[in-house]
CSV table of C-alpha atoms and ligand atoms in Angstrom, one decimal:
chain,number,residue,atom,x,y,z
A,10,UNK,CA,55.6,82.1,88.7
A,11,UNK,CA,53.9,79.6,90.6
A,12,UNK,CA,57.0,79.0,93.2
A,13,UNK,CA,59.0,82.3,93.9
A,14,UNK,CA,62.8,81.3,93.2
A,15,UNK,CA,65.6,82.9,95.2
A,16,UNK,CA,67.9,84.5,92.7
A,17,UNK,CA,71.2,86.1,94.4
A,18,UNK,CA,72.8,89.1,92.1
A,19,UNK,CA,76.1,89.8,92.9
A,20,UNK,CA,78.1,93.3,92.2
A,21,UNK,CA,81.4,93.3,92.0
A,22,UNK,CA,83.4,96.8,91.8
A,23,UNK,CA,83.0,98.0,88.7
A,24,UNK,CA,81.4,100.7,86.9
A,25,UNK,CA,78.5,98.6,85.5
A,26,UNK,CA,76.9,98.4,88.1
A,27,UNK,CA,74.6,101.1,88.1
A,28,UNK,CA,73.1,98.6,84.9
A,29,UNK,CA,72.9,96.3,87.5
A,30,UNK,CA,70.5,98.1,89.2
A,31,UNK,CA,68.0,97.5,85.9
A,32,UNK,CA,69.0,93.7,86.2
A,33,UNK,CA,67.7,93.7,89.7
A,34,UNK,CA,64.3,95.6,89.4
A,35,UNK,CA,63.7,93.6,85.9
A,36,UNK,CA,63.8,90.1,88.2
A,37,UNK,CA,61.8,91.7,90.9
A,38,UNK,CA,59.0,92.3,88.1
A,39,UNK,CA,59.4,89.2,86.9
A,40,UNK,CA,58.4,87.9,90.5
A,41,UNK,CA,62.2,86.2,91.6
A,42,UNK,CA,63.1,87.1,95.3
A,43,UNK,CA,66.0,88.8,94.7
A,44,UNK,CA,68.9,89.2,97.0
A,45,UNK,CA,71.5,91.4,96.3
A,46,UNK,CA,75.0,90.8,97.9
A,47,UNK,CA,77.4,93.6,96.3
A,48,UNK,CA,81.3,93.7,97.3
A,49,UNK,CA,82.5,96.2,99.8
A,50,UNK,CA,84.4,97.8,97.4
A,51,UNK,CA,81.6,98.2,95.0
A,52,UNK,CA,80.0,100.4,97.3
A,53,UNK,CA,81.6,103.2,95.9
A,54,UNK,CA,79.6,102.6,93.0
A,55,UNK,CA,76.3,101.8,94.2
A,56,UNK,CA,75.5,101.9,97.7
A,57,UNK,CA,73.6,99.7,99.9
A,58,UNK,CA,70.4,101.7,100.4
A,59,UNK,CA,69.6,101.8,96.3
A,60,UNK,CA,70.4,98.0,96.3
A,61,UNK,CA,67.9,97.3,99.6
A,62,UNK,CA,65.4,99.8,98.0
A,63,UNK,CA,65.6,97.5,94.8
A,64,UNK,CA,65.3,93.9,96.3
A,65,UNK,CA,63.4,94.7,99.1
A,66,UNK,CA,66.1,92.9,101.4
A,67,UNK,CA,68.7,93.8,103.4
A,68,UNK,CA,72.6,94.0,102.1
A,69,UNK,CA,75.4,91.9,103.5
A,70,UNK,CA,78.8,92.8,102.3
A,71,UNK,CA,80.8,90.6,105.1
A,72,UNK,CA,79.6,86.8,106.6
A,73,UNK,CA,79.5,88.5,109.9
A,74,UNK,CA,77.5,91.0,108.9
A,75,UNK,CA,73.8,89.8,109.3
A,76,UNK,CA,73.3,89.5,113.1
A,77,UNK,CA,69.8,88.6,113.3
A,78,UNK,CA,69.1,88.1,109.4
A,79,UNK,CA,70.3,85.3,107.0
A,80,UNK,CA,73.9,83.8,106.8
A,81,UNK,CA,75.7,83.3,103.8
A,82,UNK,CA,75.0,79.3,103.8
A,83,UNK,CA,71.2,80.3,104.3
A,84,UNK,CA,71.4,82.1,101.5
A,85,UNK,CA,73.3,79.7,99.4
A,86,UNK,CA,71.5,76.8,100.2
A,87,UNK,CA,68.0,78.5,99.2
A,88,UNK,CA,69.3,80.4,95.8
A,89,UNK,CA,68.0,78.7,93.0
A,90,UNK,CA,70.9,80.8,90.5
A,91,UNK,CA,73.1,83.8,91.0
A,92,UNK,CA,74.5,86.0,88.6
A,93,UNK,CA,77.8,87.9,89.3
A,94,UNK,CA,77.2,91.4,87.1
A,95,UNK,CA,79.7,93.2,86.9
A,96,UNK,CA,82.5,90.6,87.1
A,97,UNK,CA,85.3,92.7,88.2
A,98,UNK,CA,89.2,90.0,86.5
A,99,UNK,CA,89.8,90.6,90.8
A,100,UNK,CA,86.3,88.9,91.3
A,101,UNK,CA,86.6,86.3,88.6
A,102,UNK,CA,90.5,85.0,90.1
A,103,UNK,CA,88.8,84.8,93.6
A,104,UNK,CA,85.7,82.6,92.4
A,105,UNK,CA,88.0,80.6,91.0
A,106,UNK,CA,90.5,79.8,93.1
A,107,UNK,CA,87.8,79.7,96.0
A,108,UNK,CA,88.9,82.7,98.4
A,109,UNK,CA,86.2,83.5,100.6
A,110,UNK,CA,87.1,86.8,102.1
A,111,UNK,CA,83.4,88.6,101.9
A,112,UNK,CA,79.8,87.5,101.5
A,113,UNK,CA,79.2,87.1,97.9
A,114,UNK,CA,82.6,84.9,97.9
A,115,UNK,CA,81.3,83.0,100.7
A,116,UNK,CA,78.0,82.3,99.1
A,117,UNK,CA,79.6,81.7,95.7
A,118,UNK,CA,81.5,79.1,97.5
A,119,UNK,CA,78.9,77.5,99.9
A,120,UNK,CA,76.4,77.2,96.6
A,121,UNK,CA,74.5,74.6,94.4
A,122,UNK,CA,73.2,76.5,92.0
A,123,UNK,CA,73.8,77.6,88.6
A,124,UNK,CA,76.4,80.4,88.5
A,125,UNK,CA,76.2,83.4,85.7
A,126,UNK,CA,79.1,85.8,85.3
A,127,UNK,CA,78.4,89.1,83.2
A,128,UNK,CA,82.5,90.4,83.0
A,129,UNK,CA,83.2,93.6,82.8
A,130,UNK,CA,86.6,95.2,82.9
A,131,UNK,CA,89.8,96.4,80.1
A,132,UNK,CA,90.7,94.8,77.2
A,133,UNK,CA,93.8,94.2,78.4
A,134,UNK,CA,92.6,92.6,81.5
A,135,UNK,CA,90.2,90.4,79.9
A,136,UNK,CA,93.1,88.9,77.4
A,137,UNK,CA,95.7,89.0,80.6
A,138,UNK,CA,97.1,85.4,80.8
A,139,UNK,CA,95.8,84.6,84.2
A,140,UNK,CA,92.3,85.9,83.2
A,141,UNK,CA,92.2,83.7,80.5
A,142,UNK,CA,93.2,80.6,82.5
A,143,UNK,CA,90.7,81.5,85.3
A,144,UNK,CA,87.8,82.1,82.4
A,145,UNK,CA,88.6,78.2,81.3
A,146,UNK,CA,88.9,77.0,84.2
A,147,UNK,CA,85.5,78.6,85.0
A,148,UNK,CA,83.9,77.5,81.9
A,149,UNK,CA,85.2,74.3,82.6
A,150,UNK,CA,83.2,73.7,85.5
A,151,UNK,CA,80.1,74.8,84.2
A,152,UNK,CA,80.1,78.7,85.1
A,153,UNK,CA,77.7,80.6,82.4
A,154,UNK,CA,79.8,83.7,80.9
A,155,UNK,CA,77.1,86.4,79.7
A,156,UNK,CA,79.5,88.2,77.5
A,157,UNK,CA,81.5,90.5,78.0
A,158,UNK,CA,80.7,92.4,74.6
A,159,UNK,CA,82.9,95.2,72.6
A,160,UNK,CA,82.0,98.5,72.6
A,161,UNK,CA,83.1,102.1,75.0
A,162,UNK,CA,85.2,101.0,78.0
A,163,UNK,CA,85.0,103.4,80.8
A,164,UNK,CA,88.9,104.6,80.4
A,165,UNK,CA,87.4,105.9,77.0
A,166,UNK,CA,89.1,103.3,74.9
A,167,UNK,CA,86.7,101.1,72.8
A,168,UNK,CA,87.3,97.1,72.5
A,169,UNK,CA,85.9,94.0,74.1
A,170,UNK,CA,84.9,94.1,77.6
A,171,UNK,CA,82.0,96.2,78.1
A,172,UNK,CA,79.4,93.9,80.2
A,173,UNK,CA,76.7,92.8,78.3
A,174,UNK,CA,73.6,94.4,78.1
A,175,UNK,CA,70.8,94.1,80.9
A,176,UNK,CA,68.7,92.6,78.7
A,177,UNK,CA,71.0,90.2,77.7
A,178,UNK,CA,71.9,89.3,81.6
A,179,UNK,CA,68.4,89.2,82.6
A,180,UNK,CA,67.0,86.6,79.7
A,181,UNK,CA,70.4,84.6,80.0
A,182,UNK,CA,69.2,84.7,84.0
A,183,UNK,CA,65.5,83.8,82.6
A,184,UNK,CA,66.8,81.0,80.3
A,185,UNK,CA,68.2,79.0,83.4
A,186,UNK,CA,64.2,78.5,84.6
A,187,UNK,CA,63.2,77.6,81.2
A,188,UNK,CA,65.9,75.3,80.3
A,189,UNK,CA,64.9,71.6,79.1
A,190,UNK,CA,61.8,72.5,77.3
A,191,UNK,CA,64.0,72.5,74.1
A,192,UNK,CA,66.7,69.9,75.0
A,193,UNK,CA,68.4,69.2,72.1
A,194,UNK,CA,65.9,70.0,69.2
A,195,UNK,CA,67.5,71.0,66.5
A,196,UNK,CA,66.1,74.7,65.5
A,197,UNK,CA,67.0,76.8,62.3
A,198,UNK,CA,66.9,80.6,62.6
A,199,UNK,CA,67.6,83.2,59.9
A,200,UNK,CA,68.2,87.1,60.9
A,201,UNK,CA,69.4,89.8,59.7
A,202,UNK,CA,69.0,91.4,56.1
A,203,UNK,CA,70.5,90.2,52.7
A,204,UNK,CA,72.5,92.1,50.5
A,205,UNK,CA,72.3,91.5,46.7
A,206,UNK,CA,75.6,93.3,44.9
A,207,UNK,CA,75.2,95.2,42.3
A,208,UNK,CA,79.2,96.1,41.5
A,209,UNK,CA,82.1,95.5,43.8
A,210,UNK,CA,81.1,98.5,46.1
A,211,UNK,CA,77.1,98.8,46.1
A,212,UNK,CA,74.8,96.5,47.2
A,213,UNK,CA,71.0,96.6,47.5
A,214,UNK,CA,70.0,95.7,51.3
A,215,UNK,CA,67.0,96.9,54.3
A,216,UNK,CA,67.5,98.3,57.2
A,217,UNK,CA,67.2,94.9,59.5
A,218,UNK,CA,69.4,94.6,62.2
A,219,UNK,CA,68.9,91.4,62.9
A,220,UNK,CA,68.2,92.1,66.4
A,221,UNK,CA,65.0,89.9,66.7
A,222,UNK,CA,66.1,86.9,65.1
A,223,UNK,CA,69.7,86.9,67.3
A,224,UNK,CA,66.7,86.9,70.4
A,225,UNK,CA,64.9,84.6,69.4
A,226,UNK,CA,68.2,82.1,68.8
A,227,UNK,CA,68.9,83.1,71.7
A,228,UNK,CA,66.1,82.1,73.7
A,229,UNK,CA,66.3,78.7,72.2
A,230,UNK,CA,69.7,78.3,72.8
A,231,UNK,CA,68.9,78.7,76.5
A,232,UNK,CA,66.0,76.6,76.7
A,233,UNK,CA,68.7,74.2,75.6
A,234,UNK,CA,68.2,73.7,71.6
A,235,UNK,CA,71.2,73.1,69.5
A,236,UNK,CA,70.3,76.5,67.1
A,237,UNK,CA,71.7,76.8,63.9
A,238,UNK,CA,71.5,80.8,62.8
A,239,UNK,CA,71.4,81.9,59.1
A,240,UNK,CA,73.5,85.3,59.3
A,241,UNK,CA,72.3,88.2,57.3
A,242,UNK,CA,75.1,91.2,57.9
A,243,UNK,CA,74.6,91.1,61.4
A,244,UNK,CA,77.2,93.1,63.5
A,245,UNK,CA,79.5,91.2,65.3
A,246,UNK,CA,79.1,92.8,68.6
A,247,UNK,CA,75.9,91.4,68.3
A,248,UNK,CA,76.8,88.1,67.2
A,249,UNK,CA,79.7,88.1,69.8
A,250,UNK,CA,76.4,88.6,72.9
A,251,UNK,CA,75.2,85.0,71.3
A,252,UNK,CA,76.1,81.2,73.5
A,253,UNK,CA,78.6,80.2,72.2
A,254,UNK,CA,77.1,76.7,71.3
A,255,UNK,CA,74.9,78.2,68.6
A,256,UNK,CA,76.6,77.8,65.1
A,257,UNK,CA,76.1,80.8,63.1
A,258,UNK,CA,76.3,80.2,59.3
A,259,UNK,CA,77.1,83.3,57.7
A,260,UNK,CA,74.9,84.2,54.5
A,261,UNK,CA,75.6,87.4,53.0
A,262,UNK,CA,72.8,87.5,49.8
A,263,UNK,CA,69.6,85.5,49.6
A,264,UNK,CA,70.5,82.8,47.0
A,265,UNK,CA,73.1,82.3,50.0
A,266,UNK,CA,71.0,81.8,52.3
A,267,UNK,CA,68.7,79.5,50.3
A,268,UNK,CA,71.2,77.1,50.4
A,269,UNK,CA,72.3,77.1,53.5
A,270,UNK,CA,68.2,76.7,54.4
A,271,UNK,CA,67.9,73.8,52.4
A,272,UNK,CA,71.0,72.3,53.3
A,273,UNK,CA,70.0,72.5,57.0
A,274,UNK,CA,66.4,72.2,57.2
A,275,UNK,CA,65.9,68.1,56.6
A,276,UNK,CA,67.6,68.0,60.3
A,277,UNK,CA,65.8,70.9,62.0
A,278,UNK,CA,62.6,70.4,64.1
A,279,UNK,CA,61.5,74.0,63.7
A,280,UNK,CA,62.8,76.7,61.1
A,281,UNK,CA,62.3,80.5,61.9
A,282,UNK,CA,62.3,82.9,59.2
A,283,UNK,CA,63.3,86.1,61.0
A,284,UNK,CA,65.5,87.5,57.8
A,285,UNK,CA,64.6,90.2,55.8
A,286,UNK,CA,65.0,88.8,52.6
A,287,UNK,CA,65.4,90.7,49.4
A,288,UNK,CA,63.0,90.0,46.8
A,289,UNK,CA,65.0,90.7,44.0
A,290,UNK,CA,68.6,90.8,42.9
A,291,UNK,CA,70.1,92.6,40.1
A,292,UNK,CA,70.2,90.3,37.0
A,293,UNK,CA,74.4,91.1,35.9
A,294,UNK,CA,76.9,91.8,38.6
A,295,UNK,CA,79.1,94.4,37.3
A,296,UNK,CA,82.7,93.1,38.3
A,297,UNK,CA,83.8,96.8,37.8
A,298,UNK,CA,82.3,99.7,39.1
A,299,UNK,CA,79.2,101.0,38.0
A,300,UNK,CA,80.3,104.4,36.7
A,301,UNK,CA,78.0,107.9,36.3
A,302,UNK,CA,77.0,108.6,33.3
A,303,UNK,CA,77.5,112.2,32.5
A,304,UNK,CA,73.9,114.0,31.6
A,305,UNK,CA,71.9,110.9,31.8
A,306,UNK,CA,69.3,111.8,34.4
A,307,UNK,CA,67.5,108.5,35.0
A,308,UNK,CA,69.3,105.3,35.8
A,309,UNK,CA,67.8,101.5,35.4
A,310,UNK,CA,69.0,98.3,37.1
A,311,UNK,CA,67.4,95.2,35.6
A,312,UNK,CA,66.4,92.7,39.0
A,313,UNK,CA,64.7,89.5,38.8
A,314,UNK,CA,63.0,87.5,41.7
A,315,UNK,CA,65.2,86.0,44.4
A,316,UNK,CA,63.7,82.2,45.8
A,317,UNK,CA,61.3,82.7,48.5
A,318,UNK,CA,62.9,80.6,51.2
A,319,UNK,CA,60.2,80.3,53.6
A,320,UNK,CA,57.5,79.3,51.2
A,321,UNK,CA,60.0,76.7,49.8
A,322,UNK,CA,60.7,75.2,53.2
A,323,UNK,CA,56.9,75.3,54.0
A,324,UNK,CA,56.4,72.9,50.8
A,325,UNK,CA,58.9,70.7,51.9
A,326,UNK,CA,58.2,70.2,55.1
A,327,UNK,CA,57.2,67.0,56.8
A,328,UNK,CA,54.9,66.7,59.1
A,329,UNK,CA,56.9,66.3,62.4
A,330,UNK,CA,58.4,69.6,61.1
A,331,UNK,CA,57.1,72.9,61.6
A,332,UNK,CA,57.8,76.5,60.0
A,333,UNK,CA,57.5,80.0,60.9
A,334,UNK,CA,58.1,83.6,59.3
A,335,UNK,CA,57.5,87.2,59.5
A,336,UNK,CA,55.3,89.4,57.7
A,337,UNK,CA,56.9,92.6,58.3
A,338,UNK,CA,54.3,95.0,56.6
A,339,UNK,CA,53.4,99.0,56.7
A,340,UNK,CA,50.3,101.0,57.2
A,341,UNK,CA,47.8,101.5,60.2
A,342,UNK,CA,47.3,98.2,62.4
A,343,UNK,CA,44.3,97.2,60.4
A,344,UNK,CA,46.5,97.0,57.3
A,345,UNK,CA,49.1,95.6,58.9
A,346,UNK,CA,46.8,92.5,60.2
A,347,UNK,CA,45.5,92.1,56.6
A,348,UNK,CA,48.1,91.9,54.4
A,349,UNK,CA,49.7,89.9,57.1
A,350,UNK,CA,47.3,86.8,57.1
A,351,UNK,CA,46.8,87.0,53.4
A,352,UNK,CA,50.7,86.7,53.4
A,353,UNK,CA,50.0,83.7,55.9
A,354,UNK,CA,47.8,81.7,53.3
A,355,UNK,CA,50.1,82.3,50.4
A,356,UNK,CA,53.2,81.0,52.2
A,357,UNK,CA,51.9,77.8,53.7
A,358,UNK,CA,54.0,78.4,56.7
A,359,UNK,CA,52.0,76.9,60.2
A,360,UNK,CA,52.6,80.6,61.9
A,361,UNK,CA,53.4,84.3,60.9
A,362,UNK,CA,54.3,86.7,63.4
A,363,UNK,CA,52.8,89.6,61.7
A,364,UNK,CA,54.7,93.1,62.8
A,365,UNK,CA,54.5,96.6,61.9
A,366,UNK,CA,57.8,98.3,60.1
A,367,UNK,CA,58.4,101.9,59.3
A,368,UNK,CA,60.7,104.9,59.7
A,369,UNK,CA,60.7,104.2,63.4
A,370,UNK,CA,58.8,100.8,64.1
A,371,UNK,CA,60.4,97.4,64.1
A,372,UNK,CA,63.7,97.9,62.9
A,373,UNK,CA,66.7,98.2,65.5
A,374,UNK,CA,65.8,98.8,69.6
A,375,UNK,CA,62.6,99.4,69.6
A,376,UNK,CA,59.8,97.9,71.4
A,377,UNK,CA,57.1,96.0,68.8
A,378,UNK,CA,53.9,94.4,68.4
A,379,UNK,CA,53.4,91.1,67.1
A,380,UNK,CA,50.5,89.5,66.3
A,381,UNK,CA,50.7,85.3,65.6
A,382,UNK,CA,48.4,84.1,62.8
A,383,UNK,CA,48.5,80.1,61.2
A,384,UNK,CA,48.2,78.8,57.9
A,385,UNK,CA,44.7,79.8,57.5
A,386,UNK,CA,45.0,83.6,58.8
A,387,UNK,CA,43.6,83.1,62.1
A,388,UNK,CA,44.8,84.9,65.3
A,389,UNK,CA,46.3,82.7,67.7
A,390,UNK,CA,48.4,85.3,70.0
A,391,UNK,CA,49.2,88.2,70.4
A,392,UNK,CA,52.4,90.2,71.9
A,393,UNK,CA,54.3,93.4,72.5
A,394,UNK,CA,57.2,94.3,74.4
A,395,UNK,CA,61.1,94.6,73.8
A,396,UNK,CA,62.5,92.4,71.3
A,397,UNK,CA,63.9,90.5,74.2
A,398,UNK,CA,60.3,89.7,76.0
A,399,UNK,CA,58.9,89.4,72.1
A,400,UNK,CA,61.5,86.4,71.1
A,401,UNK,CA,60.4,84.4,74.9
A,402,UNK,CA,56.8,84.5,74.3
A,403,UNK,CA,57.1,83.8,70.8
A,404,UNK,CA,59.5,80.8,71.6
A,405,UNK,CA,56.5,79.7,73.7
A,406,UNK,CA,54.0,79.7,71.6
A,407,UNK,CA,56.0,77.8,69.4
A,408,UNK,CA,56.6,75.2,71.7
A,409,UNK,CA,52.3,75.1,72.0
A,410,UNK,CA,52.1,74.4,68.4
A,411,UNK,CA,54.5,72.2,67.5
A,412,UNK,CA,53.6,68.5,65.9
B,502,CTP,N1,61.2,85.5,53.0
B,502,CTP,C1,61.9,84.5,52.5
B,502,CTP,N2,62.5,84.7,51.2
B,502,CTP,C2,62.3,85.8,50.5
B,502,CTP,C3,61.5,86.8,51.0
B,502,CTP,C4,61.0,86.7,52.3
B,502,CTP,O1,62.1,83.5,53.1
B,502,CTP,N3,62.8,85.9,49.3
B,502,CTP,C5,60.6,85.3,54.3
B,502,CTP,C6,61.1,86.3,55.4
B,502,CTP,O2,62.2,85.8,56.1
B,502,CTP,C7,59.8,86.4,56.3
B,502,CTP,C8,58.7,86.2,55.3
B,502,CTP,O3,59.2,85.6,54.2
B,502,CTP,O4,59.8,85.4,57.2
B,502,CTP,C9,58.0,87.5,54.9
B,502,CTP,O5,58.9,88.4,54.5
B,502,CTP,P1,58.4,89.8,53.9
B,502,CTP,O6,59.5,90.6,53.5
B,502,CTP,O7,57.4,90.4,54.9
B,502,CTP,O8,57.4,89.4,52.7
B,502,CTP,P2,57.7,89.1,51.2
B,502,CTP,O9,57.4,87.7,50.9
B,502,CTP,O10,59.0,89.7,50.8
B,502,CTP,O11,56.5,90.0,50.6
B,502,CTP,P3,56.4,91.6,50.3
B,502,CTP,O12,57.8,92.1,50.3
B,502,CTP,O13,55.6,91.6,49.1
B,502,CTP,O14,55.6,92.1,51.5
């Protein structure tokens, strides 16, 4: 980062914020100055001496506080974002109706700067009335909401809620310095994995959970693109982490998806391929169930090719357009690399990211290598990391090659 930007993180009282603490060190690395301002009562969660050890600053809770350091309009005026995680329904009705009765309110309220929220508290909190009317009027005046997400509350029950993830908080926080590079290009993304039914209770489908593509529409979306995501059976939760200005086109099978890709694409700037497409589907759908056949001991299902929807938007594509896909292939490295940039010249795409899949590589939460080839097989980056850090630098390289 050529200029260090101030970003404040504030923690409100909640039991998130120990994953706040990865939120903070994760900005650190990335070379923000970070200053944590937590809420007195979120002390009891985390206490000042973790959150000093973290930023490398000292922590306010009150304005009068900070004798001979930095007051709270100090701090606001030099904060280039903050990000509220966790966003306790108590802190959310305060920032909204502008009481200032400790620091991080004070600086909330004395700010310029963008403000992200990452909520976290009950079910029934979150879908309380007032909560909802303090969340629009939020909204309403520009106030980024990072989630929050479904999954295991802390009273044990299980609904939305949950604050998102910290990967989630911290490329939403990353996305407010990158924003404008994609202003309102219009990007197409598929993710996920197809399934092609067989009878009305088996399917044939992969293991892709669509994690990568969801990151890398992601990362578009906050670089300010107006994305438009192809949905393989992706899990809502997951879905539910996205901005909510992306449009997410569900398509269940591949000749689903083909559509949808050709529908969309003569708009689109840039088309990403992330899907794990099937290659074949059966050739009859059963409408009943297939049923055993009693002391038959093999079993054949007649498939036939699906369309391959990246090589047909690579033949269609003009030239202010450009397309990209995966290879996702197995074996060493070595192998990897070389079916992957012969997959690059039969496709006619302008970049494969080339990746390495297996039992325990590429699918789900796991970190991954990429390595970026273009038309003609030749290397032109290379990447690993979390699908998170994967999906910005990819984004980037993108942007380097486009028409
Ligand atoms: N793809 C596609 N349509 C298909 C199959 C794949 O658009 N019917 C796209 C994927 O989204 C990905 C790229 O093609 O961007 C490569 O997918 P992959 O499964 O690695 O390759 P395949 O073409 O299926 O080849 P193979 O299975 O033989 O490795």
């Amino acid at each position: 980062m050529s200029e260090r930007h101030r970003v404040i993180v504030g923690v409100g009282a909640g039991i998130a914020a120990y994953k706040t603490t990865n939120v903070v060190r994760a900005l650190v690395k990335a070379g923000f100055d970070v200053w944590v301002i937590p809420t007195p009562d979120s002390l009891k969660m985390v206490g000042e001496v973790t959150w000093q050890a973290l930023s490398g600053h000292p922590v306010y809770t009150q304005v009068d506080e900070p004798k001979s350091g930095v007051g709270h309009i100090e701090l606001a005026r030099d904060a280039s974002a903050i990000v509220v995680a966790p966003a306790t329904a108590d802190l959310l009705a305060r920032i909204t109706h502008g009481i200032a009765n400790d620091m991080l309110t004070n600086v909330i309220l004395a700010a310029n700067c963008p403000l992200l929220v990452a909520p976290a508290m009950h079910t029934s909190m979150w879908q309380n009335a007032s909560t909802r009317d303090n969340v629009q009027t939020l909204q309403d005046r520009g106030v980024r909401f990072i989630g929050p997400v479904k999954g295991a509350l802390s009273s044990g029950d299980q609904g939305i809620g949950r604050m998102a993830s910290e990967d989630t908080i911290l490329s939403e926080v990353l996305g407010v310095f990158a924003s404008g590079s994609w202003q309102n290009q219009k990007i197409l993304v598929s993710a996920g994995g197809t399934r092609e039914p067989l009878d009305p209770v088996r399917f044939l489908g992969n293991r892709s959970s669509g994690r990568f593509g969801v990151e890398i529409a992601r990362q578009f979306a906050l670089q300010g693109a107006k994305v438009t995501l192809l949905a393989a059976n992706i899990e809502s939760s997951l879905l539910a982490s996205l901005p909510a200005d992306i449009t997410v086109i569900p398509t269940a099978t591949a000749a689903q998806m083909h559509r949808a890709a050709l529908e969309h694409f003569p708009t689109m700037q840039v088309a990403v391929m992330a899907a794990a497409v099937a290659d074949y589907q059966p050739v009859e759908f059963q409408t009943q169930k297939i049923k055993k056949i009693p002391g038959e001991n093999q079993f054949s299902l007649q498939l036939r090719p699906t369309a391959d929807i990246l090589a047909d938007l690579a033949s269609k594509k003009r030239t202010d357009q450009l397309v990209a896909g995966f290879a996702a292939e197995t074996g060493s490295w070595e192998q990897v690399l070389q079916l992957g940039q012969e997959k690059a010249r039969r496709k006619g795409a302008d970049i494969i990211f080339i990746n390495q899949v297996g039992e325990s590589a590429g699918f789900g939460d796991v970190a991954t290598k990429v390595c970026a080839v273009d038309q003609q097989g030749r290397q032109i980056g290379q990447f690993a990391g979390d699908k998170t850090q994967l999906a910005n630098q990819l984004v980037a390289l993108i942007r380097e090659q486009i028409p």
